[in-house]
XYZ file of C-alpha atoms in Angstrom:
492
model
C 3.882 20.273 -26.089
C 5.508 18.962 -22.915
C 7.936 20.193 -20.277
C 10.738 18.373 -18.531
C 12.636 16.576 -21.284
C 16.087 18.184 -21.455
C 17.969 15.044 -22.452
C 15.287 13.043 -24.241
C 13.389 15.788 -26.055
C 14.396 14.567 -29.495
C 14.065 10.871 -28.726
C 11.448 8.963 -30.692
C 8.938 7.653 -28.170
C 5.594 5.974 -27.684
C 3.246 8.224 -25.727
C 0.915 6.739 -23.117
C -1.742 8.663 -21.201
C -1.776 9.023 -17.433
C -5.413 8.325 -16.577
C -7.599 10.745 -14.650
C -7.528 8.879 -11.337
C -3.759 8.333 -11.634
C -3.355 12.077 -12.241
C -5.130 12.981 -8.974
C -2.961 15.219 -6.798
C -3.208 12.793 -3.881
C -1.106 10.425 -6.027
C 1.646 12.972 -6.686
C 4.114 11.273 -4.383
C 7.099 8.953 -4.682
C 6.920 5.566 -2.958
C 9.511 2.962 -2.070
C 8.508 -0.681 -1.685
C 11.275 -2.573 0.113
C 11.647 -6.330 0.573
C 13.910 -8.241 2.958
C 15.303 -11.580 1.733
C 17.265 -13.919 3.999
C 19.337 -15.183 1.055
C 22.070 -13.710 -1.130
C 20.533 -12.744 -4.488
C 22.259 -11.991 -7.787
C 21.522 -8.310 -8.560
C 22.265 -8.700 -12.264
C 19.749 -11.531 -12.685
C 17.069 -9.443 -10.990
C 17.966 -6.453 -13.159
C 17.933 -8.491 -16.380
C 14.538 -10.059 -15.593
C 12.963 -6.675 -14.863
C 14.473 -5.256 -18.060
C 12.961 -8.072 -20.086
C 9.538 -7.647 -18.464
C 9.439 -3.990 -19.484
C 9.894 -4.998 -23.125
C 6.723 -7.131 -23.177
C 3.628 -5.494 -24.682
C 2.207 -2.610 -22.681
C 4.411 -3.441 -19.715
C 6.561 -0.923 -21.585
C 4.408 1.845 -20.112
C 6.106 1.272 -16.756
C 9.484 1.946 -18.377
C 8.590 5.420 -19.582
C 9.290 8.896 -18.284
C 6.698 11.277 -16.936
C 6.166 14.485 -18.879
C 4.080 17.493 -17.889
C 1.675 18.757 -20.531
C 0.654 22.386 -20.877
C -2.737 21.610 -19.335
C -0.986 20.539 -16.124
C -1.646 16.831 -16.645
C 0.941 14.096 -17.053
C 1.695 11.729 -19.884
C 4.323 9.008 -20.238
C 6.963 8.878 -22.981
C 8.495 5.454 -23.600
C 11.604 5.155 -25.794
C 10.982 3.081 -28.917
C 13.980 1.020 -27.809
C 15.432 0.985 -24.319
C 19.189 1.558 -24.207
C 21.937 2.284 -21.655
C 21.290 5.999 -22.250
C 17.518 5.576 -21.959
C 16.830 2.525 -19.748
C 13.413 1.399 -18.592
C 14.428 1.948 -14.972
C 17.314 3.217 -12.879
C 19.396 0.445 -11.320
C 21.799 0.926 -8.414
C 23.467 -1.430 -5.979
C 25.215 -1.056 -2.633
C 27.699 -3.870 -1.995
C 28.013 -4.655 1.721
C 28.929 -8.317 1.260
C 31.808 -8.013 3.718
C 29.132 -7.820 6.422
C 26.230 -9.891 7.629
C 23.008 -7.906 7.857
C 23.114 -8.024 11.667
C 26.667 -6.641 11.637
C 25.633 -3.413 9.917
C 24.920 -0.449 12.209
C 21.526 0.336 10.659
C 20.516 -2.893 8.914
C 20.771 -4.835 12.179
C 17.617 -2.963 13.246
C 15.692 -3.664 10.035
C 12.384 -5.411 10.897
C 12.640 -9.169 11.372
C 10.577 -11.955 12.964
C 10.702 -12.350 16.737
C 9.542 -15.107 19.071
C 7.042 -12.837 20.818
C 4.952 -9.913 19.542
C 7.198 -6.934 18.898
C 7.066 -3.307 17.826
C 10.052 -2.355 15.663
C 10.748 1.277 14.663
C 11.216 2.266 11.026
C 14.346 4.348 11.439
C 15.449 7.292 9.313
C 18.714 5.336 9.105
C 16.949 2.960 6.684
C 16.777 5.677 4.001
C 19.913 4.376 2.151
C 18.141 1.025 1.710
C 14.975 2.569 0.216
C 16.565 4.271 -2.788
C 19.845 5.651 -4.095
C 21.226 8.832 -2.522
C 20.375 11.057 -5.512
C 16.823 9.791 -5.901
C 14.539 12.645 -7.034
C 13.080 14.791 -4.279
C 9.695 15.087 -5.988
C 7.818 14.186 -9.150
C 8.743 17.633 -10.481
C 12.414 16.827 -9.891
C 11.978 13.446 -11.617
C 10.488 15.148 -14.678
C 13.101 17.901 -14.845
C 15.909 15.333 -14.696
C 14.238 13.137 -17.340
C 14.430 10.056 -15.122
C 12.589 6.741 -15.551
C 9.580 6.237 -13.309
C 10.900 2.960 -11.881
C 13.986 2.650 -9.732
C 15.564 -0.607 -8.530
C 17.984 -0.333 -5.611
C 19.606 -3.459 -4.149
C 21.655 -3.674 -0.957
C 23.694 -6.881 -0.706
C 24.990 -8.462 2.509
C 26.805 -11.780 2.855
C 23.676 -13.439 4.249
C 20.745 -11.276 3.111
C 19.511 -8.909 0.418
C 17.314 -5.820 0.559
C 15.489 -5.104 -2.705
C 13.708 -1.760 -3.105
C 11.477 -0.703 -5.991
C 10.549 2.979 -6.119
C 7.941 4.659 -8.293
C 5.494 7.564 -8.443
C 2.040 6.707 -7.108
C 0.656 8.099 -10.370
C 1.849 4.872 -12.007
C -0.112 2.282 -10.018
C -1.589 1.151 -6.718
C -0.885 -1.804 -4.411
C -2.445 -4.421 -6.690
C -0.580 -2.948 -9.631
C 2.645 -3.440 -7.670
C 1.573 -7.025 -6.972
C 1.138 -7.623 -10.709
C 4.589 -6.143 -11.360
C 6.285 -8.315 -8.728
C 4.489 -11.480 -9.813
C 5.316 -10.958 -13.492
C 8.922 -10.070 -12.659
C 9.172 -13.405 -10.815
C 7.709 -15.261 -13.813
C 10.284 -13.787 -16.194
C 13.091 -14.648 -13.768
C 11.843 -18.253 -13.663
C 11.824 -18.504 -17.462
C 8.004 -18.497 -17.596
C 7.700 -15.453 -19.813
C 4.787 -16.965 -21.741
C 2.710 -16.834 -18.530
C 3.146 -13.085 -18.041
C -0.345 -11.526 -18.277
C -0.902 -8.573 -20.606
C -1.309 -5.070 -19.220
C -4.843 -3.917 -20.012
C -6.179 -0.383 -20.210
C -2.756 1.144 -20.784
C -4.155 3.587 -23.343
C -7.900 3.572 -22.601
C -9.191 4.678 -19.202
C -11.923 2.179 -18.360
C -12.737 3.973 -15.107
C -14.157 6.981 -16.928
C -17.329 5.332 -18.208
C -18.052 2.738 -15.538
C -21.160 4.534 -14.287
C -22.806 4.647 -17.711
C -25.222 2.037 -19.058
C -25.956 0.657 -15.603
C -29.390 2.129 -14.882
C -30.696 -1.191 -13.541
C -27.908 -1.243 -10.980
C -28.088 2.383 -9.850
C -28.804 3.148 -6.220
C -28.182 6.103 -3.945
C -24.538 6.540 -2.997
C -24.775 5.850 0.736
C -21.855 8.079 1.725
C -23.244 11.214 0.050
C -25.250 12.184 3.130
C -22.076 11.998 5.223
C -19.850 14.048 2.911
C -17.882 16.854 4.507
C -18.400 20.010 2.478
C -18.638 23.719 3.179
C -18.836 24.547 6.886
C -18.617 20.911 7.933
C -15.380 20.519 6.000
C -14.049 23.744 7.529
C -14.856 22.500 11.049
C -13.142 19.201 10.257
C -10.064 21.085 9.015
C -9.916 23.156 12.217
C -10.214 20.025 14.366
C -7.535 18.343 12.258
C -5.160 21.289 12.759
C -5.933 21.396 16.484
C -5.095 17.703 16.799
C -1.880 18.224 14.856
C -0.775 21.060 17.151
C -1.574 19.261 20.404
C -0.063 15.940 19.360
C 3.565 14.996 19.079
C 4.773 13.786 15.686
C 3.567 10.345 14.593
C 6.141 7.565 14.605
C 6.378 4.887 11.927
C 6.768 1.397 13.385
C 6.266 -2.191 12.288
C 4.433 -4.783 14.392
C 5.332 -8.456 14.209
C 2.453 -10.599 15.434
C 3.314 -14.319 15.632
C 0.567 -16.727 14.607
C 0.001 -17.866 18.184
C -0.431 -14.247 19.289
C -2.989 -13.431 16.610
C -4.862 -16.657 17.353
C -5.072 -15.502 20.950
C -6.031 -11.956 19.972
C -8.978 -13.099 17.851
C -10.220 -15.772 20.270
C -12.359 -13.508 22.488
C -13.854 -11.398 19.652
C -14.861 -14.547 17.765
C -16.448 -15.996 20.911
C -18.429 -12.783 21.398
C -19.511 -12.740 17.745
C -20.750 -16.329 18.029
C -22.776 -15.437 21.133
C -24.134 -12.305 19.456
C -25.222 -14.332 16.423
C -27.083 -16.808 18.614
C -28.781 -14.071 20.612
C -29.889 -12.021 17.599
C -30.617 -14.850 15.202
C -28.344 -13.164 12.652
C -25.163 -14.699 11.291
C -22.467 -12.132 12.065
C -19.311 -12.754 10.052
C -16.075 -10.907 10.741
C -12.779 -11.327 8.917
C -9.254 -11.247 10.298
C -8.961 -7.786 8.759
C -12.033 -6.614 10.685
C -10.499 -7.849 13.937
C -7.136 -6.173 13.322
C -8.810 -2.935 12.234
C -11.067 -2.940 15.304
C -8.089 -3.675 17.549
C -6.141 -0.713 16.150
C -9.157 1.623 16.126
C -9.860 0.819 19.773
C -6.241 1.672 20.671
C -6.611 5.019 18.896
C -9.868 5.766 20.728
C -8.521 4.720 24.130
C -5.553 7.068 23.715
C -7.835 10.115 23.534
C -8.543 12.082 26.730
C -12.229 12.469 25.786
C -14.572 10.158 23.840
C -14.707 10.958 20.125
C -16.213 9.239 17.113
C -13.692 7.461 14.910
C -13.883 7.578 11.118
C -12.013 4.668 9.543
C -11.044 5.321 5.943
C -10.257 2.061 4.167
C -8.666 1.453 0.774
C -10.583 -0.988 -1.411
C -9.380 -2.526 -4.676
C -12.037 -1.886 -7.305
C -10.778 -4.573 -9.702
C -12.603 -7.417 -7.974
C -15.855 -5.458 -7.599
C -16.428 -4.358 -11.207
C -17.132 -7.202 -13.687
C -15.368 -5.364 -16.528
C -12.160 -5.624 -14.504
C -12.727 -8.884 -12.648
C -13.514 -10.872 -15.796
C -10.522 -9.606 -17.766
C -7.631 -11.902 -18.634
C -4.872 -9.489 -17.823
C -3.774 -6.942 -15.232
C -4.479 -3.260 -14.733
C -1.254 -1.489 -13.794
C -2.915 1.725 -12.628
C -4.805 3.127 -9.648
C -8.157 1.358 -9.260
C -8.656 2.223 -5.606
C -11.842 3.327 -3.941
C -12.152 4.485 -0.350
C -14.644 3.298 2.241
C -15.600 5.312 5.316
C -16.696 3.467 8.434
C -18.160 5.488 11.307
C -17.680 4.265 14.879
C -19.524 6.239 17.597
C -17.581 7.333 20.715
C -18.977 4.725 23.119
C -18.433 1.850 20.703
C -14.890 2.988 19.825
C -13.763 2.459 23.422
C -15.735 -0.760 23.808
C -14.937 -4.336 22.873
C -13.193 -5.418 19.672
C -16.056 -7.673 18.561
C -18.662 -4.896 18.455
C -16.354 -2.602 16.480
C -15.492 -5.457 14.094
C -19.174 -6.304 13.464
C -19.983 -2.668 12.697
C -16.932 -2.390 10.462
C -17.949 -5.478 8.479
C -21.573 -4.334 8.123
C -20.607 -0.909 6.787
C -17.961 -2.365 4.473
C -20.500 -4.727 2.927
C -22.892 -1.842 2.377
C -20.234 0.252 0.644
C -18.468 -2.418 -1.425
C -21.296 -3.498 -3.743
C -20.848 -2.790 -7.443
C -23.407 0.082 -7.473
C -21.713 1.715 -4.476
C -18.278 1.384 -6.075
C -19.698 3.036 -9.193
C -21.195 5.775 -7.024
C -17.854 6.462 -5.388
C -16.041 6.508 -8.739
C -18.630 8.891 -10.197
C -18.294 11.226 -7.216
C -14.503 11.119 -7.441
C -14.567 11.782 -11.175
C -16.765 14.843 -10.632
C -14.396 16.030 -7.897
C -11.376 15.720 -10.205
C -13.145 17.340 -13.158
C -13.957 20.285 -10.877
C -10.240 20.694 -10.120
C -10.202 18.940 -6.745
C -7.227 17.040 -5.370
C -9.075 13.739 -5.188
C -9.561 13.653 -1.419
C -13.180 12.921 -0.517
C -13.984 13.318 3.181
C -16.961 11.800 4.976
C -18.166 11.520 8.566
C -18.749 13.752 11.591
C -16.708 16.965 11.569
C -15.321 16.142 15.027
C -14.423 12.598 13.994
C -11.013 11.173 14.753
C -9.662 10.177 11.320
C -7.909 6.859 10.829
C -6.623 5.362 7.587
C -6.464 1.569 7.207
C -4.747 -0.099 4.258
C -5.278 -3.868 4.326
C -2.719 -5.347 1.925
C -3.341 -8.971 2.852
C -5.008 -9.588 -0.510
C -1.837 -8.504 -2.332
C 0.023 -11.309 -0.506
C 3.396 -9.903 -1.553
C 5.445 -12.296 0.578
C 4.059 -15.359 -1.179
C 3.683 -13.832 -4.645
C 7.371 -12.990 -5.071
C 9.724 -15.851 -5.931
C 13.307 -14.854 -6.707
C 14.626 -18.389 -6.231
C 16.352 -18.360 -9.637
C 18.483 -15.434 -8.465
C 19.755 -17.098 -5.272
C 23.553 -17.182 -5.157
C 23.785 -18.593 -1.663
C 21.425 -19.433 1.160
C 21.595 -16.863 3.896
C 19.675 -17.863 6.996
C 20.019 -21.582 7.692
C 18.494 -21.783 11.167
C 15.823 -24.240 12.287
C 13.429 -21.331 12.764
C 13.569 -20.394 9.078
C 10.080 -20.830 7.599
C 10.373 -19.513 4.043
C 11.618 -21.196 0.831
C 14.835 -20.054 -0.838
C 14.476 -16.795 -2.728
C 11.294 -15.676 -0.995
C 11.031 -12.657 1.240
C 10.851 -12.385 5.001
C 8.922 -9.117 5.126
C 8.210 -5.917 3.231
C 6.869 -2.453 3.795
C 6.405 0.748 1.830
C 6.678 4.423 2.607
C 6.804 7.760 0.766
C 10.242 9.082 -0.143
C 9.300 12.711 -0.708
C 7.099 13.399 2.314
C 5.957 11.976 5.645
C 2.814 9.855 5.643
C 1.020 12.957 6.872
C -2.363 11.460 7.726
C -2.612 10.658 11.445
C -3.400 7.188 12.721
C -2.360 5.207 9.649
C -2.568 1.437 10.052
C -1.344 -1.098 7.496
C -2.001 -4.814 7.403
C 1.118 -5.758 5.434
C 0.132 -9.419 5.248
C 1.204 -12.851 6.441
C 4.550 -14.586 6.056
C 5.130 -18.243 5.169
C 4.411 -19.325 8.764
C 1.145 -17.326 8.934
C 2.647 -14.690 11.206
C 1.207 -11.211 10.677
C 3.215 -8.147 9.682
C 1.521 -4.832 10.485
C 2.662 -1.215 10.314
C 1.428 2.014 11.794
C 2.113 5.717 11.814
C 0.814 6.737 15.230
C 1.537 9.260 17.952
C 3.388 7.821 20.990
C 0.328 7.591 23.240
C -1.403 5.340 20.670
C 1.697 3.170 20.501
C 1.532 2.922 24.301
C -1.997 1.479 24.039
C -0.916 -0.959 21.335
C 2.025 -2.033 23.485
C -0.345 -2.666 26.405
C -2.489 -4.854 24.180
C 0.482 -6.877 22.978
C 1.758 -7.399 26.512
C -1.554 -9.011 27.442
C -0.887 -11.806 24.924
C 0.896 -14.691 26.600
C 2.326 -17.729 24.841
C 0.928 -20.910 26.343
C 3.339 -23.590 27.470
């Protein structure tokens, strides 16, 4: 019935489905989510708490192993009882407690807060911190080796700890990871009774969301902009041309102190206020709109000729669909939809406020419940037709940009590993976070480069309201971002 179970083929197991949207080929990648803590944490306590979480109800699904069915789809086999031979996750630790984190050749360059805005490279030297050396090279490799989906890899220093959780994207999305981290923290704190149940582990609620909603149906606004046939072919040629003419994108983190972001948003907010007064309309823009507009403008300004910019944004569908939003539990799966915001060439090189207003207007139009249903229906039809799950919209000559705003996930403040603290690490006056909470985090694929050009991540805020951002951009875009940061001056 299934392939890829050489060691566990005869093991009695519970079988869970991998839902249609999780099965999409765009999710066939391995991710590492890494967290930096400025305290010394007990690896065994973290391991024990995660082990216990995976024994609670349908949290067990996360502790299973992927199997490939004969129809080419995945399913998950979970041992009836986890054991040392068949654990719910792979646990490894690197002990570097003879060194402080700043004394290690590579770890000393791991992203950290700075007094002024800074751009900090994500080095290939960080790979040993993301996962163990023999981590699977692909999902196929994971299946053939009969490995658990989850991997926990901890690197311990005498004043800090790096904690990395790796998993296939077929398992869950960003908000699923948030639910995992939050529940892991609850178990560690002895608050097991507060762990929410995993919902929809066996039944795919996304499959029938567009049924029985005739009163809420409306035209899917992006349909008229969909790239298909010749338009898609022209887009592909332009994409390849851009790839050939550009140097390789570089992955870097941006630290934006609170004072710097306050200064960055001051002028756009002033312009929005004036625009509202002049037009009689109340223009609202969020911090995410401002950051997205700022990054999109840098991308546009780096181009030798004006081009339209298409901003693809990832949107969590849980809060938009009542069936999900009103549930008393969590959905550890992929419930992402994608928005497409179109910025014309002249606007893309203009002021941040105008881009931000347009971004907000188009987001509002696309994020209503009927539009979310329309996107899900279109995606379902794409997957049922054998597509990879990549819907493209916009002008065929558009400059593509992907924005993933993770501020809502609030990872830095959700995770509390205080019960695992062995010793305080950083004890400086500038420390702003409680014991056992993280300084920063980021995620990246382990089995491939990010691939998509002009990727921009809003990683979120730390405990002092400083912003952490990340981008995968070509050097000339980074030059424009650097110019923008240099224009921010700390007062006093």
